[in-house]
Amino acid sequence: MSTASLPPTGPPPPSTPRKIIYIGSRASKLALIQTNIVRDALVAAHPELNFEIISMTTAGDNNQTKPLHQFGAKALWTEELEVLLLDYRLDMIVHSLKDMPTKLPTGCKIGAILEREDPRDALVMKAGSPHKSLDDLPAGSVVGTSSVRRSSQIAKQYPELKFADVRGNVLTRLSKLDAPDSPYACLILASAGLLRLNLEDRITAPITSPTLLHAVGQGALGVEIRDTDPSATALLAPLCHVRTTLSCTAERSLLRTLEGGCSVPIGVETEFVEGLENVIRMRATVLSLDGRTSVLVEEEMSISGEEDADEFGRVVAQALIEKGAREILDVINLNRSIVDA
């Protein structure tokens, strides 16, 4: 990444506000599409200002072979950009919300959560495959996924299937799937990413509960800012989507309470209950890595703001703990050295 056009480290003098608002992004095609969604919305809301995107690769981008659960860092996709944000060289960063740790670095906060795209996972069959669902796959078929959340949930219902890690951006994963010598019968990918890349034709079928609950924050975009920057908060205010914010706040609170991350099989589905004002329903599950042990809960709560949503996440987490989630997570953590070998 070139930072030649970026401002110097440190806050600008109060009397000389910036003429350009710098937006940080990962350098992948999907990340830049997502960042441009935010930039276009900001331009529409503030046509008098200039917004410039600065992109860079992160630790997660630079290593495309190591399975995701073997990375120790929780800020796999965010840390390098956050350094620039805290040095005042960026004004905001656009993330896939599911990639954001539930505990942000000191000095950072989420300034906006935009309206959610389809949060479901998608089944993507190999090009030319006659199969249309997981039920169609012969025993021993290989499902490509880097997510233990996905593999553990699918293994629970389809123990005859096999799983293999697949890394790379979405287009790279699709090329690996479609290669003549590919070991994969199918991939499991986020629907939102395929839709934003105009690859909806590759979605064989969406996968929802009871087979597969999606990741916390999946489908939503989060914009990270400094918590001492009221001007960025004001700029982002028109972009905030209330229902998505409340749903994702509850989901992130659940994950934070359980101390989970991308290497822990935790799935959720959150929706506003039709006909009941401000009532959110959440289904949540925690599984062992092999999918053989699991707990599932469904809870509802009336939500009037983000504090209520945060409390709801804790309520759902406690319900999972009471059904045995803590024991499942303790076993995963105790065997972390084996899992990561």
mmCIF file of C-alpha atoms in Angstrom:
data_model
loop_
_atom_site.group_PDB
_atom_site.id
_atom_site.type_symbol
_atom_site.label_atom_id
_atom_site.label_comp_id
_atom_site.label_asym_id
_atom_site.label_seq_id
_atom_site.Cartn_x
_atom_site.Cartn_y
_atom_site.Cartn_z
ATOM 1 C CA MET A 1 0.000 0.000 0.000
ATOM 2 C CA SER A 2 1.185 3.488 -0.762
ATOM 3 C CA THR A 3 0.575 5.986 2.022
ATOM 4 C CA ALA A 4 2.216 8.901 0.223
ATOM 5 C CA SER A 5 -1.106 10.710 -0.119
ATOM 6 C CA LEU A 6 -2.117 10.146 3.483
ATOM 7 C CA PRO A 7 -1.908 12.907 6.092
ATOM 8 C CA PRO A 8 0.890 12.806 8.663
ATOM 9 C CA THR A 9 0.513 10.928 11.933
ATOM 10 C CA GLY A 10 -1.439 12.735 14.636
ATOM 11 C CA PRO A 11 -4.653 14.749 14.749
ATOM 12 C CA PRO A 12 -4.949 17.799 12.508
ATOM 13 C CA PRO A 13 -5.078 21.214 14.169
ATOM 14 C CA PRO A 14 -8.669 22.084 15.175
ATOM 15 C CA SER A 15 -8.585 25.165 12.953
ATOM 16 C CA THR A 16 -7.703 23.169 9.816
ATOM 17 C CA PRO A 17 -10.239 20.379 9.308
ATOM 18 C CA ARG A 18 -9.388 17.830 6.657
ATOM 19 C CA LYS A 19 -10.510 18.444 3.115
ATOM 20 C CA ILE A 20 -10.376 14.713 2.343
ATOM 21 C CA ILE A 21 -11.936 11.907 4.413
ATOM 22 C CA TYR A 22 -9.777 8.784 4.180
ATOM 23 C CA ILE A 23 -11.540 5.407 4.204
ATOM 24 C CA GLY A 24 -9.474 2.279 4.855
ATOM 25 C CA SER A 25 -10.165 -1.050 3.173
ATOM 26 C CA ARG A 26 -8.624 -4.427 2.574
ATOM 27 C CA ALA A 27 -7.339 -4.732 -0.980
ATOM 28 C CA SER A 28 -9.425 -7.693 -2.120
ATOM 29 C CA LYS A 29 -12.028 -7.199 -4.847
ATOM 30 C CA LEU A 30 -14.916 -7.937 -2.490
ATOM 31 C CA ALA A 31 -13.570 -5.641 0.235
ATOM 32 C CA LEU A 32 -13.227 -2.787 -2.251
ATOM 33 C CA ILE A 33 -16.767 -3.350 -3.551
ATOM 34 C CA GLN A 34 -18.016 -3.181 0.023
ATOM 35 C CA THR A 35 -15.972 -0.078 0.772
ATOM 36 C CA ASN A 36 -17.335 1.609 -2.344
ATOM 37 C CA ILE A 37 -20.869 0.855 -1.105
ATOM 38 C CA VAL A 38 -20.037 2.881 1.999
ATOM 39 C CA ARG A 39 -18.201 5.593 0.056
ATOM 40 C CA ASP A 40 -21.124 6.018 -2.370
ATOM 41 C CA ALA A 41 -23.537 6.344 0.538
ATOM 42 C CA LEU A 42 -21.299 8.940 2.184
ATOM 43 C CA VAL A 43 -21.007 10.921 -1.061
ATOM 44 C CA ALA A 44 -24.790 10.875 -1.432
ATOM 45 C CA ALA A 45 -25.223 12.112 2.142
ATOM 46 C CA HIS A 46 -22.378 14.664 2.015
ATOM 47 C CA PRO A 47 -21.825 15.759 -1.611
ATOM 48 C CA GLU A 48 -19.744 18.734 -0.453
ATOM 49 C CA LEU A 49 -16.953 16.462 0.891
ATOM 50 C CA ASN A 50 -14.252 14.361 -0.760
ATOM 51 C CA PHE A 51 -13.831 10.723 0.231
ATOM 52 C CA GLU A 52 -10.756 8.700 -0.745
ATOM 53 C CA ILE A 53 -10.292 4.945 -0.337
ATOM 54 C CA ILE A 54 -6.904 3.648 0.874
ATOM 55 C CA SER A 55 -6.483 -0.136 0.551
ATOM 56 C CA MET A 56 -3.941 -2.578 1.942
ATOM 57 C CA THR A 57 -3.453 -6.285 2.486
ATOM 58 C CA THR A 58 -3.789 -7.754 5.969
ATOM 59 C CA ALA A 59 -2.450 -10.827 7.759
ATOM 60 C CA GLY A 60 -5.448 -12.843 6.610
ATOM 61 C CA ASP A 61 -4.889 -11.784 2.997
ATOM 62 C CA ASN A 62 -1.155 -12.478 2.992
ATOM 63 C CA ASN A 63 -1.435 -16.118 4.108
ATOM 64 C CA GLN A 64 -3.834 -17.980 1.836
ATOM 65 C CA THR A 65 -2.807 -21.530 2.777
ATOM 66 C CA LYS A 66 -2.952 -21.774 6.579
ATOM 67 C CA PRO A 67 -6.397 -22.817 7.895
ATOM 68 C CA LEU A 68 -8.200 -19.937 9.545
ATOM 69 C CA HIS A 69 -8.544 -21.654 12.918
ATOM 70 C CA GLN A 70 -4.740 -21.931 13.172
ATOM 71 C CA PHE A 71 -4.242 -18.165 13.322
ATOM 72 C CA GLY A 72 -3.757 -16.918 16.856
ATOM 73 C CA ALA A 73 -4.751 -13.322 16.158
ATOM 74 C CA LYS A 74 -8.405 -12.433 16.606
ATOM 75 C CA ALA A 75 -7.927 -9.284 14.520
ATOM 76 C CA LEU A 76 -6.869 -11.258 11.464
ATOM 77 C CA TRP A 77 -8.450 -8.889 8.934
ATOM 78 C CA THR A 78 -8.384 -5.617 10.846
ATOM 79 C CA GLU A 79 -5.224 -4.935 12.829
ATOM 80 C CA GLU A 80 -3.005 -3.303 10.204
ATOM 81 C CA LEU A 81 -5.743 -0.880 9.187
ATOM 82 C CA GLU A 82 -6.484 -0.042 12.826
ATOM 83 C CA VAL A 83 -2.883 1.080 13.307
ATOM 84 C CA LEU A 84 -3.400 3.721 10.609
ATOM 85 C CA LEU A 85 -6.756 4.705 12.084
ATOM 86 C CA LEU A 86 -5.296 5.262 15.547
ATOM 87 C CA ASP A 87 -2.393 7.213 14.006
ATOM 88 C CA TYR A 88 -4.961 9.582 12.411
ATOM 89 C CA ARG A 89 -3.877 8.550 8.925
ATOM 90 C CA LEU A 90 -7.321 7.072 8.242
ATOM 91 C CA ASP A 91 -10.670 8.466 9.337
ATOM 92 C CA MET A 92 -12.676 5.252 9.120
ATOM 93 C CA ILE A 93 -12.352 1.602 8.054
ATOM 94 C CA VAL A 94 -14.934 -0.552 6.307
ATOM 95 C CA HIS A 95 -15.140 -4.178 7.413
ATOM 96 C CA SER A 96 -17.321 -7.190 6.916
ATOM 97 C CA LEU A 97 -18.875 -7.117 10.371
ATOM 98 C CA LYS A 98 -18.356 -10.856 10.816
ATOM 99 C CA ASP A 99 -14.583 -10.276 10.572
ATOM 100 C CA MET A 100 -14.534 -7.665 13.340
ATOM 101 C CA PRO A 101 -13.504 -8.844 16.804
ATOM 102 C CA THR A 102 -16.190 -8.271 19.431
ATOM 103 C CA LYS A 103 -13.630 -6.395 21.538
ATOM 104 C CA LEU A 104 -12.099 -3.551 19.524
ATOM 105 C CA PRO A 105 -8.754 -1.917 20.353
ATOM 106 C CA THR A 106 -8.768 0.873 22.906
ATOM 107 C CA GLY A 107 -9.659 4.079 21.094
ATOM 108 C CA CYS A 108 -11.837 2.404 18.429
ATOM 109 C CA LYS A 109 -15.572 1.888 18.077
ATOM 110 C CA ILE A 110 -18.143 0.950 15.470
ATOM 111 C CA GLY A 111 -19.439 4.184 13.945
ATOM 112 C CA ALA A 112 -22.127 2.620 11.756
ATOM 113 C CA ILE A 113 -23.643 -0.690 10.742
ATOM 114 C CA LEU A 114 -25.304 -0.566 7.330
ATOM 115 C CA GLU A 115 -28.402 -2.457 6.224
ATOM 116 C CA ARG A 116 -27.696 -6.149 6.073
ATOM 117 C CA GLU A 117 -27.412 -8.095 2.845
ATOM 118 C CA ASP A 118 -28.644 -11.717 2.832
ATOM 119 C CA PRO A 119 -26.952 -13.209 5.942
ATOM 120 C CA ARG A 120 -27.405 -16.840 4.927
ATOM 121 C CA ASP A 121 -24.717 -19.264 3.834
ATOM 122 C CA ALA A 122 -24.852 -20.553 0.276
ATOM 123 C CA LEU A 123 -24.237 -23.974 -1.200
ATOM 124 C CA VAL A 124 -22.122 -23.696 -4.362
ATOM 125 C CA MET A 125 -21.823 -26.881 -6.394
ATOM 126 C CA LYS A 126 -18.949 -27.581 -8.762
ATOM 127 C CA ALA A 127 -19.686 -26.263 -12.275
ATOM 128 C CA GLY A 128 -21.645 -28.879 -14.201
ATOM 129 C CA SER A 129 -22.568 -30.865 -11.105
ATOM 130 C CA PRO A 130 -25.933 -32.666 -11.281
ATOM 131 C CA HIS A 131 -26.391 -32.218 -7.532
ATOM 132 C CA LYS A 132 -28.675 -29.509 -6.153
ATOM 133 C CA SER A 133 -28.449 -29.998 -2.387
ATOM 134 C CA LEU A 134 -26.331 -31.530 0.345
ATOM 135 C CA ASP A 135 -28.841 -34.392 0.423
ATOM 136 C CA ASP A 136 -27.845 -35.267 -3.152
ATOM 137 C CA LEU A 137 -24.126 -35.699 -2.455
ATOM 138 C CA PRO A 138 -22.744 -39.246 -2.316
ATOM 139 C CA ALA A 139 -21.059 -40.414 0.885
ATOM 140 C CA GLY A 140 -17.439 -39.306 1.002
ATOM 141 C CA SER A 141 -18.014 -36.150 -1.047
ATOM 142 C CA VAL A 142 -15.690 -33.306 -0.045
ATOM 143 C CA VAL A 143 -17.192 -30.006 1.113
ATOM 144 C CA GLY A 144 -14.778 -27.087 0.845
ATOM 145 C CA THR A 145 -14.873 -24.637 3.734
ATOM 146 C CA SER A 146 -12.399 -22.837 5.984
ATOM 147 C CA SER A 147 -15.005 -22.374 8.712
ATOM 148 C CA VAL A 148 -15.339 -24.764 11.639
ATOM 149 C CA ARG A 149 -18.764 -23.212 12.254
ATOM 150 C CA ARG A 150 -19.905 -24.468 8.866
ATOM 151 C CA SER A 151 -18.159 -27.849 8.932
ATOM 152 C CA SER A 152 -19.327 -28.762 12.438
ATOM 153 C CA GLN A 153 -22.971 -27.909 11.742
ATOM 154 C CA ILE A 154 -23.038 -29.737 8.420
ATOM 155 C CA ALA A 155 -21.221 -32.737 9.914
ATOM 156 C CA LYS A 156 -23.926 -32.999 12.544
ATOM 157 C CA GLN A 157 -26.588 -33.636 9.901
ATOM 158 C CA TYR A 158 -24.381 -35.203 7.210
ATOM 159 C CA PRO A 159 -21.731 -37.312 8.998
ATOM 160 C CA GLU A 160 -20.999 -39.178 5.764
ATOM 161 C CA LEU A 161 -19.522 -36.074 4.114
ATOM 162 C CA LYS A 162 -15.872 -35.023 4.324
ATOM 163 C CA PHE A 163 -14.447 -31.540 4.737
ATOM 164 C CA ALA A 164 -11.337 -29.843 3.386
ATOM 165 C CA ASP A 165 -9.971 -26.366 3.979
ATOM 166 C CA VAL A 166 -10.117 -23.916 1.094
ATOM 167 C CA ARG A 167 -8.557 -20.445 1.293
ATOM 168 C CA GLY A 168 -8.328 -17.454 -1.003
ATOM 169 C CA ASN A 169 -10.726 -14.788 -2.160
ATOM 170 C CA VAL A 170 -14.112 -15.809 -3.511
ATOM 171 C CA LEU A 171 -12.988 -16.016 -7.147
ATOM 172 C CA THR A 172 -9.936 -18.057 -6.177
ATOM 173 C CA ARG A 173 -12.084 -20.483 -4.216
ATOM 174 C CA LEU A 174 -14.484 -20.864 -7.130
ATOM 175 C CA SER A 175 -11.595 -21.594 -9.510
ATOM 176 C CA LYS A 176 -10.301 -24.230 -7.084
ATOM 177 C CA LEU A 177 -13.772 -25.780 -6.946
ATOM 178 C CA ASP A 178 -14.210 -25.893 -10.721
ATOM 179 C CA ALA A 179 -10.716 -27.169 -11.584
ATOM 180 C CA PRO A 180 -10.808 -30.580 -13.333
ATOM 181 C CA ASP A 181 -8.652 -32.141 -10.622
ATOM 182 C CA SER A 182 -10.530 -30.456 -7.778
ATOM 183 C CA PRO A 183 -11.191 -32.622 -4.723
ATOM 184 C CA TYR A 184 -14.236 -30.513 -3.823
ATOM 185 C CA ALA A 185 -17.813 -31.435 -4.680
ATOM 186 C CA CYS A 186 -19.038 -28.078 -3.416
ATOM 187 C CA LEU A 187 -18.189 -24.998 -1.375
ATOM 188 C CA ILE A 188 -20.044 -23.223 1.402
ATOM 189 C CA LEU A 189 -19.749 -19.440 1.034
ATOM 190 C CA ALA A 190 -21.535 -16.387 2.391
ATOM 191 C CA SER A 191 -24.454 -15.403 0.168
ATOM 192 C CA ALA A 192 -23.716 -11.715 0.727
ATOM 193 C CA GLY A 193 -20.256 -11.906 -0.821
ATOM 194 C CA LEU A 194 -21.535 -13.721 -3.906
ATOM 195 C CA LEU A 195 -24.356 -11.209 -4.327
ATOM 196 C CA ARG A 196 -22.022 -8.212 -4.010
ATOM 197 C CA LEU A 197 -19.702 -9.760 -6.609
ATOM 198 C CA ASN A 198 -22.660 -10.309 -8.975
ATOM 199 C CA LEU A 199 -22.125 -14.061 -8.701
ATOM 200 C CA GLU A 200 -25.646 -14.919 -7.596
ATOM 201 C CA ASP A 201 -25.843 -17.425 -10.463
ATOM 202 C CA ARG A 202 -23.312 -19.582 -8.591
ATOM 203 C CA ILE A 203 -25.633 -20.021 -5.599
ATOM 204 C CA THR A 204 -27.046 -23.518 -5.923
ATOM 205 C CA ALA A 205 -29.198 -23.082 -2.827
ATOM 206 C CA PRO A 206 -29.205 -21.089 0.413
ATOM 207 C CA ILE A 207 -28.618 -23.096 3.597
ATOM 208 C CA THR A 208 -30.459 -22.104 6.764
ATOM 209 C CA SER A 209 -31.568 -23.686 10.037
ATOM 210 C CA PRO A 210 -31.765 -26.406 11.095
ATOM 211 C CA THR A 211 -28.803 -27.353 8.875
ATOM 212 C CA LEU A 212 -26.679 -24.224 9.176
ATOM 213 C CA LEU A 213 -26.965 -21.069 11.261
ATOM 214 C CA HIS A 214 -24.860 -18.193 9.950
ATOM 215 C CA ALA A 215 -21.958 -16.336 11.553
ATOM 216 C CA VAL A 216 -22.382 -13.417 13.927
ATOM 217 C CA GLY A 217 -22.681 -10.222 11.874
ATOM 218 C CA GLN A 218 -22.694 -12.068 8.552
ATOM 219 C CA GLY A 219 -23.995 -9.985 5.650
ATOM 220 C CA ALA A 220 -23.538 -6.637 7.408
ATOM 221 C CA LEU A 221 -20.908 -3.950 6.878
ATOM 222 C CA GLY A 222 -19.391 -2.214 9.898
ATOM 223 C CA VAL A 223 -17.495 1.069 9.788
ATOM 224 C CA GLU A 224 -14.826 1.473 12.462
ATOM 225 C CA ILE A 225 -13.781 4.910 13.695
ATOM 226 C CA ARG A 226 -11.867 6.479 16.569
ATOM 227 C CA ASP A 227 -14.058 6.843 19.641
ATOM 228 C CA THR A 228 -12.831 10.426 20.030
ATOM 229 C CA ASP A 229 -13.989 11.522 16.562
ATOM 230 C CA PRO A 230 -17.470 13.064 16.750
ATOM 231 C CA SER A 231 -17.180 14.354 13.186
ATOM 232 C CA ALA A 232 -16.883 10.803 11.827
ATOM 233 C CA THR A 233 -19.847 9.746 13.969
ATOM 234 C CA ALA A 234 -21.906 12.579 12.463
ATOM 235 C CA LEU A 235 -20.824 11.739 8.900
ATOM 236 C CA LEU A 236 -21.885 8.124 9.337
ATOM 237 C CA ALA A 237 -25.207 8.794 11.056
ATOM 238 C CA PRO A 238 -27.265 8.735 7.812
ATOM 239 C CA LEU A 239 -25.840 5.289 6.965
ATOM 240 C CA CYS A 240 -26.893 3.561 10.187
ATOM 241 C CA HIS A 241 -29.640 0.948 9.762
ATOM 242 C CA VAL A 242 -31.543 0.546 13.021
ATOM 243 C CA ARG A 243 -32.798 -3.028 12.692
ATOM 244 C CA THR A 244 -29.475 -4.347 11.428
ATOM 245 C CA THR A 245 -27.656 -2.508 14.201
ATOM 246 C CA LEU A 246 -29.893 -3.974 16.899
ATOM 247 C CA SER A 247 -29.710 -7.502 15.485
ATOM 248 C CA CYS A 248 -25.942 -7.429 15.072
ATOM 249 C CA THR A 249 -25.388 -5.785 18.461
ATOM 250 C CA ALA A 250 -27.259 -8.695 20.054
ATOM 251 C CA GLU A 251 -25.273 -11.241 18.052
ATOM 252 C CA ARG A 252 -21.932 -9.656 18.919
ATOM 253 C CA SER A 253 -22.898 -9.497 22.587
ATOM 254 C CA LEU A 254 -23.669 -13.219 22.478
ATOM 255 C CA LEU A 255 -20.287 -13.974 20.931
ATOM 256 C CA ARG A 256 -18.445 -11.681 23.346
ATOM 257 C CA THR A 257 -20.130 -13.297 26.345
ATOM 258 C CA LEU A 258 -19.180 -16.770 25.137
ATOM 259 C CA GLU A 259 -15.665 -15.533 24.307
ATOM 260 C CA GLY A 260 -15.914 -17.108 20.889
ATOM 261 C CA GLY A 261 -14.217 -16.238 17.620
ATOM 262 C CA CYS A 262 -13.844 -17.427 14.049
ATOM 263 C CA SER A 263 -12.353 -20.712 15.297
ATOM 264 C CA VAL A 264 -15.348 -21.603 17.509
ATOM 265 C CA PRO A 265 -18.503 -23.238 16.093
ATOM 266 C CA ILE A 266 -21.143 -20.684 17.071
ATOM 267 C CA GLY A 267 -24.046 -19.998 14.719
ATOM 268 C CA VAL A 268 -26.978 -17.580 14.906
ATOM 269 C CA GLU A 269 -30.136 -16.481 13.132
ATOM 270 C CA THR A 270 -31.786 -13.217 14.196
ATOM 271 C CA GLU A 271 -35.038 -11.701 13.004
ATOM 272 C CA PHE A 272 -37.679 -9.206 14.051
ATOM 273 C CA VAL A 273 -40.891 -11.034 14.890
ATOM 274 C CA GLU A 274 -43.659 -10.151 12.457
ATOM 275 C CA GLY A 275 -46.645 -8.532 14.124
ATOM 276 C CA LEU A 276 -44.823 -7.753 17.369
ATOM 277 C CA GLU A 277 -43.279 -4.298 17.612
ATOM 278 C CA ASN A 278 -39.519 -4.293 18.358
ATOM 279 C CA VAL A 279 -39.407 -7.975 19.351
ATOM 280 C CA ILE A 280 -36.283 -9.816 18.216
ATOM 281 C CA ARG A 281 -36.049 -13.598 17.977
ATOM 282 C CA MET A 282 -32.633 -15.250 18.023
ATOM 283 C CA ARG A 283 -31.723 -18.862 17.403
ATOM 284 C CA ALA A 284 -28.193 -19.737 18.472
ATOM 285 C CA THR A 285 -26.118 -22.878 18.583
ATOM 286 C CA VAL A 286 -22.753 -24.020 19.931
ATOM 287 C CA LEU A 287 -21.206 -27.266 18.708
ATOM 288 C CA SER A 288 -18.179 -29.433 19.216
ATOM 289 C CA LEU A 289 -15.732 -29.406 16.321
ATOM 290 C CA ASP A 290 -17.012 -32.755 15.040
ATOM 291 C CA GLY A 291 -20.648 -31.713 15.391
ATOM 292 C CA ARG A 292 -21.492 -34.658 17.635
ATOM 293 C CA THR A 293 -22.270 -32.522 20.677
ATOM 294 C CA SER A 294 -24.381 -29.406 20.381
ATOM 295 C CA VAL A 295 -26.797 -27.097 22.145
ATOM 296 C CA LEU A 296 -29.462 -24.938 20.530
ATOM 297 C CA VAL A 297 -31.675 -22.236 22.018
ATOM 298 C CA GLU A 298 -34.323 -19.845 20.733
ATOM 299 C CA GLU A 299 -35.196 -16.704 22.664
ATOM 300 C CA GLU A 300 -37.287 -13.566 22.121
ATOM 301 C CA MET A 301 -37.022 -10.123 23.696
ATOM 302 C CA SER A 302 -38.492 -6.658 23.171
ATOM 303 C CA ILE A 303 -35.676 -4.299 22.172
ATOM 304 C CA SER A 304 -35.882 -0.512 22.460
ATOM 305 C CA GLY A 305 -32.229 0.345 21.815
ATOM 306 C CA GLU A 306 -28.649 -0.876 21.670
ATOM 307 C CA GLU A 307 -28.402 -1.409 25.433
ATOM 308 C CA ASP A 308 -31.379 -3.770 25.275
ATOM 309 C CA ALA A 309 -29.835 -5.547 22.283
ATOM 310 C CA ASP A 310 -26.575 -5.981 24.164
ATOM 311 C CA GLU A 311 -28.474 -7.408 27.130
ATOM 312 C CA PHE A 312 -30.414 -9.759 24.841
ATOM 313 C CA GLY A 313 -27.147 -11.208 23.566
ATOM 314 C CA ARG A 314 -26.106 -11.942 27.130
ATOM 315 C CA VAL A 315 -29.481 -13.542 27.860
ATOM 316 C CA VAL A 316 -29.138 -15.874 24.867
ATOM 317 C CA ALA A 317 -25.544 -16.697 25.819
ATOM 318 C CA GLN A 318 -26.660 -17.573 29.358
ATOM 319 C CA ALA A 319 -29.378 -19.838 27.975
ATOM 320 C CA LEU A 320 -26.752 -21.653 25.903
ATOM 321 C CA ILE A 321 -24.464 -21.958 28.930
ATOM 322 C CA GLU A 322 -27.284 -23.449 30.997
ATOM 323 C CA LYS A 323 -27.757 -26.111 28.297
ATOM 324 C CA GLY A 324 -24.061 -27.031 28.242
ATOM 325 C CA ALA A 325 -22.327 -24.592 25.881
ATOM 326 C CA ARG A 326 -19.580 -23.789 28.393
ATOM 327 C CA GLU A 327 -18.533 -27.439 28.611
ATOM 328 C CA ILE A 328 -18.349 -27.673 24.809
ATOM 329 C CA LEU A 329 -16.245 -24.510 24.556
ATOM 330 C CA ASP A 330 -13.968 -25.635 27.418
ATOM 331 C CA VAL A 331 -13.200 -28.891 25.586
ATOM 332 C CA ILE A 332 -12.404 -26.948 22.389
ATOM 333 C CA ASN A 333 -10.039 -24.633 24.273
ATOM 334 C CA LEU A 334 -8.390 -27.504 26.153
ATOM 335 C CA ASN A 335 -7.665 -29.241 22.870
ATOM 336 C CA ARG A 336 -6.596 -26.110 21.012
ATOM 337 C CA SER A 337 -3.062 -27.453 20.478
ATOM 338 C CA ILE A 338 -4.493 -30.561 18.840
ATOM 339 C CA VAL A 339 -6.967 -28.582 16.727
ATOM 340 C CA ASP A 340 -4.254 -26.217 15.522
ATOM 341 C CA ALA A 341 -1.665 -28.892 14.727
#
